[in-house]
PDB file of C-alpha atoms and ligand atoms in Angstrom:
ATOM      1  CA  MET S 398     -99.181-128.145 140.117  1.00  0.00           C
ATOM      2  CA  GLU S 399    -102.764-127.951 141.287  1.00  0.00           C
ATOM      3  CA  ILE S 400    -105.249-126.622 138.733  1.00  0.00           C
ATOM      4  CA  PHE S 401    -108.475-124.853 139.674  1.00  0.00           C
ATOM      5  CA  TYR S 402    -111.239-123.760 137.339  1.00  0.00           C
ATOM      6  CA  GLU S 403    -113.587-122.495 140.051  1.00  0.00           C
ATOM      7  CA  ILE S 404    -113.264-119.774 142.658  1.00  0.00           C
ATOM      8  CA  GLU S 405    -114.602-121.444 145.808  1.00  0.00           C
ATOM      9  CA  PRO S 406    -112.346-124.541 145.857  1.00  0.00           C
ATOM     10  CA  LEU S 407    -109.352-122.307 145.098  1.00  0.00           C
ATOM     11  CA  LYS S 408    -110.201-119.946 147.963  1.00  0.00           C
ATOM     12  CA  LYS S 409    -110.519-122.912 150.342  1.00  0.00           C
ATOM     13  CA  ARG S 410    -107.160-124.290 149.280  1.00  0.00           C
ATOM     14  CA  LEU S 411    -105.448-120.904 149.633  1.00  0.00           C
ATOM     15  CA  ALA S 412    -107.015-120.397 153.072  1.00  0.00           C
ATOM     16  CA  ALA S 413    -105.644-123.784 154.180  1.00  0.00           C
ATOM     17  CA  LEU S 414    -102.177-122.863 152.907  1.00  0.00           C
ATOM     18  CA  ARG S 415    -102.367-119.527 154.698  1.00  0.00           C
ATOM     19  CA  ARG S 416    -103.296-121.291 157.953  1.00  0.00           C
ATOM     20  CA  GLN S 417    -100.090-123.316 157.533  1.00  0.00           C
ATOM     21  CA  GLY S 418     -98.226-119.994 157.464  1.00  0.00           C
ATOM     22  CA  LYS S 419     -97.418-120.121 153.752  1.00  0.00           C
ATOM     23  CA  LYS S 420     -96.706-116.849 151.942  1.00  0.00           C
ATOM     24  CA  ILE S 421     -98.546-116.600 148.638  1.00  0.00           C
ATOM     25  CA  GLY S 422     -97.208-114.872 145.526  1.00  0.00           C
ATOM     26  CA  PHE S 423     -99.581-114.181 142.657  1.00  0.00           C
ATOM     27  CA  VAL S 424     -98.932-113.721 138.923  1.00  0.00           C
ATOM     28  CA  ALA S 425    -101.887-112.604 136.771  1.00  0.00           C
ATOM     29  CA  THR S 426    -101.692-113.486 133.070  1.00  0.00           C
ATOM     30  CA  MET S 427    -103.797-113.872 129.967  1.00  0.00           C
ATOM     31  CA  GLY S 428    -101.985-117.066 128.985  1.00  0.00           C
ATOM     32  CA  ALA S 429    -100.006-117.815 125.815  1.00  0.00           C
ATOM     33  CA  LEU S 430     -97.182-117.899 128.310  1.00  0.00           C
ATOM     34  CA  HIS S 431     -93.558-117.187 127.442  1.00  0.00           C
ATOM     35  CA  LYS S 432     -90.313-116.544 129.289  1.00  0.00           C
ATOM     36  CA  GLY S 433     -91.498-113.058 130.278  1.00  0.00           C
ATOM     37  CA  HIS S 434     -94.303-114.627 132.311  1.00  0.00           C
ATOM     38  CA  ALA S 435     -91.896-117.317 133.532  1.00  0.00           C
ATOM     39  CA  SER S 436     -89.579-114.612 134.895  1.00  0.00           C
ATOM     40  CA  LEU S 437     -92.420-113.372 137.123  1.00  0.00           C
ATOM     41  CA  VAL S 438     -93.005-116.933 138.360  1.00  0.00           C
ATOM     42  CA  GLU S 439     -89.295-117.251 139.169  1.00  0.00           C
ATOM     43  CA  ILE S 440     -89.274-114.011 141.164  1.00  0.00           C
ATOM     44  CA  SER S 441     -92.439-115.041 143.018  1.00  0.00           C
ATOM     45  CA  ASN S 442     -90.976-118.468 143.782  1.00  0.00           C
ATOM     46  CA  ARG S 443     -87.927-116.832 145.337  1.00  0.00           C
ATOM     47  CA  GLU S 444     -89.974-114.516 147.538  1.00  0.00           C
ATOM     48  CA  ASN S 445     -92.902-116.751 148.573  1.00  0.00           C
ATOM     49  CA  ASP S 446     -93.721-120.326 149.610  1.00  0.00           C
ATOM     50  CA  ILE S 447     -96.486-120.708 147.046  1.00  0.00           C
ATOM     51  CA  THR S 448     -96.832-119.191 143.590  1.00  0.00           C
ATOM     52  CA  ALA S 449    -100.333-118.995 142.165  1.00  0.00           C
ATOM     53  CA  VAL S 450    -100.795-118.027 138.525  1.00  0.00           C
ATOM     54  CA  SER S 451    -104.020-117.071 136.802  1.00  0.00           C
ATOM     55  CA  VAL S 452    -104.623-117.605 133.102  1.00  0.00           C
ATOM     56  CA  PHE S 453    -107.674-115.676 131.986  1.00  0.00           C
ATOM     57  CA  VAL S 454    -108.256-113.728 128.792  1.00  0.00           C
ATOM     58  CA  ASN S 455    -110.289-110.942 130.327  1.00  0.00           C
ATOM     59  CA  PRO S 456    -112.947-109.741 127.874  1.00  0.00           C
ATOM     60  CA  THR S 457    -113.662-106.495 129.736  1.00  0.00           C
ATOM     61  CA  GLN S 458    -110.212-105.063 129.032  1.00  0.00           C
ATOM     62  CA  PHE S 459    -110.463-105.482 125.253  1.00  0.00           C
ATOM     63  CA  ASN S 460    -111.858-102.443 123.508  1.00  0.00           C
ATOM     64  CA  ASN S 461    -111.641-104.260 120.165  1.00  0.00           C
ATOM     65  CA  LYS S 462    -113.684-107.419 119.550  1.00  0.00           C
ATOM     66  CA  GLU S 463    -111.400-108.765 116.831  1.00  0.00           C
ATOM     67  CA  ASP S 464    -108.373-108.365 119.107  1.00  0.00           C
ATOM     68  CA  LEU S 465    -110.171-110.395 121.822  1.00  0.00           C
ATOM     69  CA  GLU S 466    -111.161-113.126 119.376  1.00  0.00           C
ATOM     70  CA  LYS S 467    -107.706-113.574 117.936  1.00  0.00           C
ATOM     71  CA  TYR S 468    -105.876-113.367 121.265  1.00  0.00           C
ATOM     72  CA  PRO S 469    -103.867-116.650 121.449  1.00  0.00           C
ATOM     73  CA  ARG S 470    -105.217-119.346 123.798  1.00  0.00           C
ATOM     74  CA  THR S 471    -102.776-122.177 124.548  1.00  0.00           C
ATOM     75  CA  LEU S 472    -103.742-123.643 127.929  1.00  0.00           C
ATOM     76  CA  ASP S 473    -102.039-127.047 127.464  1.00  0.00           C
ATOM     77  CA  ALA S 474     -98.720-125.421 126.626  1.00  0.00           C
ATOM     78  CA  ASP S 475     -99.248-122.936 129.480  1.00  0.00           C
ATOM     79  CA  VAL S 476     -99.661-125.808 131.956  1.00  0.00           C
ATOM     80  CA  LYS S 477     -96.399-127.344 130.716  1.00  0.00           C
ATOM     81  CA  LEU S 478     -94.481-124.097 131.050  1.00  0.00           C
ATOM     82  CA  LEU S 479     -95.859-123.453 134.536  1.00  0.00           C
ATOM     83  CA  GLU S 480     -94.904-126.966 135.637  1.00  0.00           C
ATOM     84  CA  GLU S 481     -91.429-126.486 134.222  1.00  0.00           C
ATOM     85  CA  TYR S 482     -91.035-123.241 136.194  1.00  0.00           C
ATOM     86  CA  GLU S 483     -92.518-124.834 139.320  1.00  0.00           C
ATOM     87  CA  ALA S 484     -95.617-122.759 139.847  1.00  0.00           C
ATOM     88  CA  ASP S 485     -97.766-124.364 142.567  1.00  0.00           C
ATOM     89  CA  ILE S 486    -101.274-123.344 141.612  1.00  0.00           C
ATOM     90  CA  LEU S 487    -102.970-122.477 138.325  1.00  0.00           C
ATOM     91  CA  PHE S 488    -106.320-120.735 138.255  1.00  0.00           C
ATOM     92  CA  ALA S 489    -107.923-120.930 134.807  1.00  0.00           C
ATOM     93  CA  PRO S 490    -111.535-119.799 135.148  1.00  0.00           C
ATOM     94  CA  SER S 491    -114.180-119.449 132.455  1.00  0.00           C
ATOM     95  CA  VAL S 492    -115.686-116.066 131.651  1.00  0.00           C
ATOM     96  CA  ASP S 493    -118.916-117.131 133.412  1.00  0.00           C
ATOM     97  CA  GLU S 494    -117.002-118.079 136.540  1.00  0.00           C
ATOM     98  CA  MET S 495    -115.334-114.652 136.689  1.00  0.00           C
ATOM     99  CA  TYR S 496    -118.363-112.656 135.546  1.00  0.00           C
ATOM    100  CA  PRO S 497    -121.572-114.492 136.564  1.00  0.00           C
ATOM    101  CA  GLU S 498    -123.141-111.117 136.025  1.00  0.00           C
ATOM    102  CA  GLU S 499    -121.946-108.033 134.178  1.00  0.00           C
ATOM    103  CA  ASP S 500    -119.309-106.061 136.045  1.00  0.00           C
ATOM    104  CA  THR S 501    -120.554-102.471 135.925  1.00  0.00           C
ATOM    105  CA  ARG S 502    -117.985-101.035 138.328  1.00  0.00           C
ATOM    106  CA  GLN S 503    -116.329 -97.831 137.180  1.00  0.00           C
ATOM    107  CA  PHE S 504    -112.908 -97.171 138.679  1.00  0.00           C
ATOM    108  CA  GLU S 505    -111.940 -93.516 139.016  1.00  0.00           C
ATOM    109  CA  ILE S 506    -108.181 -93.726 138.744  1.00  0.00           C
ATOM    110  CA  GLY S 507    -107.264 -90.212 137.629  1.00  0.00           C
ATOM    111  CA  PRO S 508    -104.643 -88.779 135.252  1.00  0.00           C
ATOM    112  CA  VAL S 509    -102.281 -91.785 135.341  1.00  0.00           C
ATOM    113  CA  ALA S 510    -104.966 -93.855 133.566  1.00  0.00           C
ATOM    114  CA  GLU S 511    -105.988 -91.170 131.098  1.00  0.00           C
ATOM    115  CA  VAL S 512    -102.838 -90.820 128.980  1.00  0.00           C
ATOM    116  CA  MET S 513    -101.279 -93.225 126.442  1.00  0.00           C
ATOM    117  CA  GLU S 514    -103.005 -96.659 126.653  1.00  0.00           C
ATOM    118  CA  GLY S 515    -105.885 -94.956 128.491  1.00  0.00           C
ATOM    119  CA  LYS S 516    -106.348 -92.555 125.616  1.00  0.00           C
ATOM    120  CA  PHE S 517    -105.904 -95.040 122.754  1.00  0.00           C
ATOM    121  CA  ARG S 518    -107.766 -97.970 124.347  1.00  0.00           C
ATOM    122  CA  PRO S 519    -110.853 -96.456 125.968  1.00  0.00           C
ATOM    123  CA  GLY S 520    -112.173 -98.684 128.752  1.00  0.00           C
ATOM    124  CA  HIS S 521    -109.038-100.837 128.785  1.00  0.00           C
ATOM    125  CA  PHE S 522    -107.803 -99.861 132.228  1.00  0.00           C
ATOM    126  CA  ASN S 523    -111.286-100.031 133.733  1.00  0.00           C
ATOM    127  CA  GLY S 524    -111.419-103.650 132.551  1.00  0.00           C
ATOM    128  CA  VAL S 525    -107.942-104.300 133.950  1.00  0.00           C
ATOM    129  CA  CYS S 526    -109.036-102.870 137.330  1.00  0.00           C
ATOM    130  CA  GLN S 527    -112.200-104.996 137.258  1.00  0.00           C
ATOM    131  CA  VAL S 528    -110.365-108.254 136.677  1.00  0.00           C
ATOM    132  CA  VAL S 529    -107.343-107.566 138.872  1.00  0.00           C
ATOM    133  CA  SER S 530    -109.478-106.416 141.813  1.00  0.00           C
ATOM    134  CA  LYS S 531    -111.522-109.637 141.507  1.00  0.00           C
ATOM    135  CA  LEU S 532    -108.341-111.721 141.303  1.00  0.00           C
ATOM    136  CA  PHE S 533    -106.828-109.915 144.311  1.00  0.00           C
ATOM    137  CA  ASN S 534    -110.002-110.640 146.292  1.00  0.00           C
ATOM    138  CA  ILE S 535    -109.862-114.319 145.355  1.00  0.00           C
ATOM    139  CA  MET S 536    -106.125-114.796 145.889  1.00  0.00           C
ATOM    140  CA  ALA S 537    -105.540-112.360 148.779  1.00  0.00           C
ATOM    141  CA  PRO S 538    -101.832-112.661 147.935  1.00  0.00           C
ATOM    142  CA  ASP S 539     -98.906-111.508 150.060  1.00  0.00           C
ATOM    143  CA  HIS S 540     -97.275-110.176 146.875  1.00  0.00           C
ATOM    144  CA  ALA S 541     -98.501-109.716 143.309  1.00  0.00           C
ATOM    145  CA  TYR S 542     -95.996-109.639 140.445  1.00  0.00           C
ATOM    146  CA  PHE S 543     -96.415-107.540 137.308  1.00  0.00           C
ATOM    147  CA  GLY S 544     -94.050-106.890 134.394  1.00  0.00           C
ATOM    148  CA  GLN S 545     -92.711-103.460 133.499  1.00  0.00           C
ATOM    149  CA  LYS S 546     -93.478-104.479 129.928  1.00  0.00           C
ATOM    150  CA  ASP S 547     -96.918-103.037 130.757  1.00  0.00           C
ATOM    151  CA  TYR S 548     -95.439-100.009 132.483  1.00  0.00           C
ATOM    152  CA  GLN S 549     -98.592 -97.913 132.702  1.00  0.00           C
ATOM    153  CA  GLN S 550    -100.622-100.885 133.917  1.00  0.00           C
ATOM    154  CA  ILE S 551     -98.478-101.113 137.054  1.00  0.00           C
ATOM    155  CA  ALA S 552     -98.938 -97.382 137.747  1.00  0.00           C
ATOM    156  CA  VAL S 553    -102.702 -97.738 137.268  1.00  0.00           C
ATOM    157  CA  LEU S 554    -102.918-100.813 139.511  1.00  0.00           C
ATOM    158  CA  LYS S 555    -100.931 -99.085 142.257  1.00  0.00           C
ATOM    159  CA  ALA S 556    -103.370 -96.164 142.055  1.00  0.00           C
ATOM    160  CA  MET S 557    -106.335 -98.587 142.056  1.00  0.00           C
ATOM    161  CA  VAL S 558    -105.032-100.345 145.148  1.00  0.00           C
ATOM    162  CA  ASN S 559    -104.336 -97.069 146.970  1.00  0.00           C
ATOM    163  CA  LYS S 560    -107.882 -95.918 146.401  1.00  0.00           C
ATOM    164  CA  TYR S 561    -109.983 -99.066 146.424  1.00  0.00           C
ATOM    165  CA  MET S 562    -108.028-101.920 148.038  1.00  0.00           C
ATOM    166  CA  PRO S 563    -105.811-100.502 150.794  1.00  0.00           C
ATOM    167  CA  GLU S 564    -105.221-104.041 152.074  1.00  0.00           C
ATOM    168  CA  MET S 565    -103.107-104.609 148.925  1.00  0.00           C
ATOM    169  CA  LYS S 566    -100.978-101.468 149.389  1.00  0.00           C
ATOM    170  CA  GLY S 567     -97.263-102.112 149.006  1.00  0.00           C
ATOM    171  CA  LYS S 568     -97.835-105.658 147.728  1.00  0.00           C
ATOM    172  CA  ILE S 569     -97.500-104.952 144.004  1.00  0.00           C
ATOM    173  CA  VAL S 570     -94.026-105.900 142.809  1.00  0.00           C
ATOM    174  CA  SER S 571     -92.739-104.481 139.542  1.00  0.00           C
ATOM    175  CA  CYS S 572     -90.486-106.863 137.553  1.00  0.00           C
ATOM    176  CA  PRO S 573     -88.030-106.101 134.715  1.00  0.00           C
ATOM    177  CA  ILE S 574     -88.912-106.573 131.037  1.00  0.00           C
ATOM    178  CA  LYS S 575     -87.731-109.893 129.645  1.00  0.00           C
ATOM    179  CA  ARG S 576     -86.364-109.516 126.129  1.00  0.00           C
ATOM    180  CA  ALA S 577     -85.296-111.926 123.411  1.00  0.00           C
ATOM    181  CA  ASP S 578     -81.523-112.085 122.902  1.00  0.00           C
ATOM    182  CA  ASP S 579     -81.796-109.542 120.099  1.00  0.00           C
ATOM    183  CA  GLY S 580     -83.739-107.089 122.308  1.00  0.00           C
ATOM    184  CA  LEU S 581     -87.372-107.593 121.277  1.00  0.00           C
ATOM    185  CA  ALA S 582     -89.649-107.477 124.330  1.00  0.00           C
ATOM    186  CA  LEU S 583     -91.291-110.883 124.742  1.00  0.00           C
ATOM    187  CA  SER S 584     -95.041-110.739 124.218  1.00  0.00           C
ATOM    188  CA  SER S 585     -97.871-113.177 123.588  1.00  0.00           C
ATOM    189  CA  ARG S 586     -98.689-111.081 120.539  1.00  0.00           C
ATOM    190  CA  ASN S 587     -95.277-111.749 118.953  1.00  0.00           C
ATOM    191  CA  GLN S 588     -96.609-115.086 117.743  1.00  0.00           C
ATOM    192  CA  HIS S 589     -98.832-113.213 115.276  1.00  0.00           C
ATOM    193  CA  LEU S 590     -95.728-111.801 113.532  1.00  0.00           C
ATOM    194  CA  SER S 591     -94.423-113.173 110.236  1.00  0.00           C
ATOM    195  CA  GLU S 592     -90.667-113.568 109.897  1.00  0.00           C
ATOM    196  CA  GLU S 593     -90.467-110.265 108.077  1.00  0.00           C
ATOM    197  CA  GLN S 594     -92.625-108.489 110.669  1.00  0.00           C
ATOM    198  CA  ARG S 595     -90.510-110.017 113.452  1.00  0.00           C
ATOM    199  CA  ALA S 596     -87.450-108.389 111.851  1.00  0.00           C
ATOM    200  CA  SER S 597     -89.281-105.059 111.658  1.00  0.00           C
ATOM    201  CA  ALA S 598     -90.342-105.336 115.305  1.00  0.00           C
ATOM    202  CA  LEU S 599     -86.703-105.345 116.318  1.00  0.00           C
ATOM    203  CA  ILE S 600     -86.470-101.701 115.271  1.00  0.00           C
ATOM    204  CA  ILE S 601     -88.709-100.787 118.231  1.00  0.00           C
ATOM    205  CA  SER S 602     -86.352-101.955 120.984  1.00  0.00           C
ATOM    206  CA  LYS S 603     -83.262-100.828 119.045  1.00  0.00           C
ATOM    207  CA  THR S 604     -84.793 -97.373 118.769  1.00  0.00           C
ATOM    208  CA  LEU S 605     -85.553 -97.263 122.495  1.00  0.00           C
ATOM    209  CA  PHE S 606     -81.980 -98.266 123.337  1.00  0.00           C
ATOM    210  CA  GLY S 607     -80.750 -95.551 120.949  1.00  0.00           C
ATOM    211  CA  ALA S 608     -83.080 -93.029 122.566  1.00  0.00           C
ATOM    212  CA  LYS S 609     -81.713 -93.850 126.011  1.00  0.00           C
ATOM    213  CA  GLU S 610     -78.180 -93.308 124.755  1.00  0.00           C
ATOM    214  CA  MET S 611     -79.204 -89.924 123.354  1.00  0.00           C
ATOM    215  CA  SER S 612     -80.787 -89.000 126.664  1.00  0.00           C
ATOM    216  CA  ASP S 613     -77.652 -90.079 128.558  1.00  0.00           C
ATOM    217  CA  LYS S 614     -75.668 -87.723 126.314  1.00  0.00           C
ATOM    218  CA  GLY S 615     -77.988 -84.799 127.070  1.00  0.00           C
ATOM    219  CA  ALA S 616     -80.453 -84.758 124.153  1.00  0.00           C
ATOM    220  CA  THR S 617     -83.704 -82.828 124.535  1.00  0.00           C
ATOM    221  CA  GLN S 618     -87.141 -84.439 124.631  1.00  0.00           C
ATOM    222  CA  LYS S 619     -87.858 -83.100 121.149  1.00  0.00           C
ATOM    223  CA  GLU S 620     -84.629 -84.484 119.711  1.00  0.00           C
ATOM    224  CA  ILE S 621     -85.396 -87.868 121.218  1.00  0.00           C
ATOM    225  CA  THR S 622     -88.995 -88.085 120.004  1.00  0.00           C
ATOM    226  CA  ASP S 623     -88.005 -86.833 116.531  1.00  0.00           C
ATOM    227  CA  TYR S 624     -85.383 -89.598 116.360  1.00  0.00           C
ATOM    228  CA  ILE S 625     -87.886 -92.246 117.446  1.00  0.00           C
ATOM    229  CA  LYS S 626     -90.512 -91.113 114.936  1.00  0.00           C
ATOM    230  CA  LYS S 627     -87.950 -91.159 112.134  1.00  0.00           C
ATOM    231  CA  GLN S 628     -86.696 -94.647 112.987  1.00  0.00           C
ATOM    232  CA  ILE S 629     -90.193 -96.126 113.148  1.00  0.00           C
ATOM    233  CA  ALA S 630     -91.208 -94.393 109.909  1.00  0.00           C
ATOM    234  CA  SER S 631     -88.186 -95.931 108.168  1.00  0.00           C
ATOM    235  CA  ASP S 632     -89.814 -99.384 108.088  1.00  0.00           C
ATOM    236  CA  ALA S 633     -92.841 -99.977 105.889  1.00  0.00           C
ATOM    237  CA  ASN S 634     -94.355-102.596 108.231  1.00  0.00           C
ATOM    238  CA  LEU S 635     -94.368-100.252 111.223  1.00  0.00           C
ATOM    239  CA  CYS S 636     -96.907 -97.581 112.073  1.00  0.00           C
ATOM    240  CA  LEU S 637     -96.423 -95.502 115.223  1.00  0.00           C
ATOM    241  CA  GLU S 638     -99.520 -95.079 117.372  1.00  0.00           C
ATOM    242  CA  TYR S 639     -97.832 -92.935 120.006  1.00  0.00           C
ATOM    243  CA  VAL S 640     -94.530 -92.240 121.669  1.00  0.00           C
ATOM    244  CA  GLU S 641     -94.449 -90.318 124.946  1.00  0.00           C
ATOM    245  CA  ILE S 642     -91.682 -89.233 127.242  1.00  0.00           C
ATOM    246  CA  ALA S 643     -93.357 -89.074 130.638  1.00  0.00           C
ATOM    247  CA  ASP S 644     -92.665 -88.794 134.332  1.00  0.00           C
ATOM    248  CA  LYS S 645     -91.913 -92.331 135.483  1.00  0.00           C
ATOM    249  CA  ASP S 646     -94.388 -92.166 138.382  1.00  0.00           C
ATOM    250  CA  THR S 647     -97.235 -89.896 137.273  1.00  0.00           C
ATOM    251  CA  LEU S 648     -96.900 -90.657 133.517  1.00  0.00           C
ATOM    252  CA  GLN S 649     -97.608 -87.005 132.818  1.00  0.00           C
ATOM    253  CA  PRO S 650     -95.534 -84.868 130.429  1.00  0.00           C
ATOM    254  CA  ILE S 651     -92.268 -83.530 131.808  1.00  0.00           C
ATOM    255  CA  PRO S 652     -91.737 -79.776 131.917  1.00  0.00           C
ATOM    256  CA  GLY S 653     -88.513 -78.421 130.466  1.00  0.00           C
ATOM    257  CA  ASP S 654     -86.291 -79.488 127.599  1.00  0.00           C
ATOM    258  CA  LYS S 655     -84.472 -82.461 129.047  1.00  0.00           C
ATOM    259  CA  PRO S 656     -86.130 -85.625 130.307  1.00  0.00           C
ATOM    260  CA  ALA S 657     -85.613 -86.306 134.017  1.00  0.00           C
ATOM    261  CA  ASN S 658     -86.992 -89.259 136.015  1.00  0.00           C
ATOM    262  CA  ALA S 659     -88.608 -90.288 132.798  1.00  0.00           C
ATOM    263  CA  VAL S 660     -89.892 -93.296 130.927  1.00  0.00           C
ATOM    264  CA  ILE S 661     -90.371 -93.508 127.172  1.00  0.00           C
ATOM    265  CA  CYS S 662     -93.504 -95.460 126.267  1.00  0.00           C
ATOM    266  CA  ILE S 663     -94.175 -96.464 122.706  1.00  0.00           C
ATOM    267  CA  THR S 664     -96.916 -98.304 120.833  1.00  0.00           C
ATOM    268  CA  VAL S 665     -96.406 -99.437 117.277  1.00  0.00           C
ATOM    269  CA  TYR S 666     -98.496-101.445 114.850  1.00  0.00           C
ATOM    270  CA  ASP S 667     -96.402-104.051 113.058  1.00  0.00           C
ATOM    271  CA  GLY S 668     -98.788-105.073 110.297  1.00  0.00           C
ATOM    272  CA  LYS S 669    -101.985-105.677 112.295  1.00  0.00           C
ATOM    273  CA  THR S 670    -100.189-106.571 115.508  1.00  0.00           C
ATOM    274  CA  ARG S 671    -100.095-103.931 118.220  1.00  0.00           C
ATOM    275  CA  LEU S 672     -96.794-103.960 120.098  1.00  0.00           C
ATOM    276  CA  ILE S 673     -95.884-101.953 123.188  1.00  0.00           C
ATOM    277  CA  ASP S 674     -92.504-101.322 124.752  1.00  0.00           C
ATOM    278  CA  ASN S 675     -90.834 -98.827 127.052  1.00  0.00           C
ATOM    279  CA  ILE S 676     -87.528 -97.843 128.577  1.00  0.00           C
ATOM    280  CA  LEU S 677     -86.601 -95.955 131.723  1.00  0.00           C
ATOM    281  CA  LEU S 678     -84.228 -93.027 131.213  1.00  0.00           C
TER     282      LEU S 678
HETATM  283  P1  AMP K 738    -100.254-110.655 129.870  1.00  0.00           P
HETATM  284  O1  AMP K 738    -100.434-112.130 129.822  1.00  0.00           O
HETATM  285  O2  AMP K 738     -99.727-110.068 128.607  1.00  0.00           O
HETATM  286  O3  AMP K 738    -101.460-109.943 130.413  1.00  0.00           O
HETATM  287  O4  AMP K 738     -99.103-110.403 130.925  1.00  0.00           O
HETATM  288  C1  AMP K 738     -99.192-110.917 132.227  1.00  0.00           C
HETATM  289  C2  AMP K 738     -98.077-110.332 133.056  1.00  0.00           C
HETATM  290  O5  AMP K 738     -96.823-110.691 132.498  1.00  0.00           O
HETATM  291  C3  AMP K 738     -98.124-108.790 133.090  1.00  0.00           C
HETATM  292  O6  AMP K 738     -97.764-108.350 134.377  1.00  0.00           O
HETATM  293  C4  AMP K 738     -97.096-108.434 132.064  1.00  0.00           C
HETATM  294  O7  AMP K 738     -96.520-107.156 132.274  1.00  0.00           O
HETATM  295  C5  AMP K 738     -96.068-109.521 132.278  1.00  0.00           C
HETATM  296  N1  AMP K 738     -95.225-109.642 131.092  1.00  0.00           N
HETATM  297  C6  AMP K 738     -95.622-109.835 129.807  1.00  0.00           C
HETATM  298  N2  AMP K 738     -94.559-109.835 128.977  1.00  0.00           N
HETATM  299  C7  AMP K 738     -93.461-109.629 129.762  1.00  0.00           C
HETATM  300  C8  AMP K 738     -92.070-109.494 129.509  1.00  0.00           C
HETATM  301  N3  AMP K 738     -91.564-109.570 128.275  1.00  0.00           N
HETATM  302  N4  AMP K 738     -91.240-109.291 130.562  1.00  0.00           N
HETATM  303  C9  AMP K 738     -91.734-109.203 131.821  1.00  0.00           C
HETATM  304  N5  AMP K 738     -93.037-109.311 132.122  1.00  0.00           N
HETATM  305  C10 AMP K 738     -93.897-109.507 131.114  1.00  0.00           C
END
C-alpha cells in the first residue's frame, strides 16, 4: 500500500493511474478502522482497479471539542488493517494540509440536513460537506463508498453533490451496515464502551430489529416509537437522544399512521458514548 500525507504527490499518482485507465474507488474514514470500514474497502476492491482510503479526523464536523479530542486515533493499526484488506492507497493528511486556511464555505443542503443529526449536532453536516468536497476534489474518484451506518450522511452527501459537484453525481455508493455477530453496529466509538456498556448497547440493535418486526406486522408509527422509547428507557446506561421514523429518501416525517418507504434512525447515549443506528422498514 502506498501512503501519502500530502495532497500534491497523491494527486500526481492518481492522475498517472487514471492515464493507465485504472478505475479509482474511494473510501473516506476518520480512522480507528474496523470491519465496517473494511467492508467498504472490499466492495470498492470488487468494483474498481484501485482503492484509495482516507484517514482524517475532520475537526470541522465536530460540534463538541471534547468529542474531537477523545476521538480514537490508531494510524499504525489502521495501516495494518488496510494492508490486510488490500487497499492500494492511504491518504492520511494533517489538519494543516487539509485546511491551510479556515474553510468558511457554507453549504445550503436543505431539509434533509436539518432534521435528526442536523438538529442535534449543529454545524456537523456543513463540516462533513467541507471535508468530503475537498476529498472528492483531490481523489476525483470513479466511485465513492459510504456506509448506511451513517444513513443521513449519505442523503446529505447526495444532495451536496447534486447541488455543488455535479461531476460526482451517481458516483456515491451506499453500503450495508456491518454488525457484530450479536447485532451491534460496528463503530469506532464502541471502543469507549465498558463491558457493561457494551451489553447495554446491544439493546439498541435488538430494539430496531423488534421495531422492524412490528412494522412488518402492521404496527403504527406511534406504536413503534413508543416501543423503542420503552426499550431504551429500560436500561440505566442508555439515554435516548432521538428516534425518528422518516421517509427513506427525504428523511422527513411520514404522513399517515403506518410507516411506508421508511427508515428508523436512532441516537442513544450509552454512558458518555454517543451511538447511532438505523434500520430500513
Ligand atoms: P467514520 O470513520 O466513522 O467516519 O466512517 C467512515 C465510513 O465508514 C462512513 O461511510 C461510515 O458510514 C462507514 N462505516 C462506519 N461504520 C460502519 C459499519 N458498521 N458498517 C458499514 N459502514 C460503516
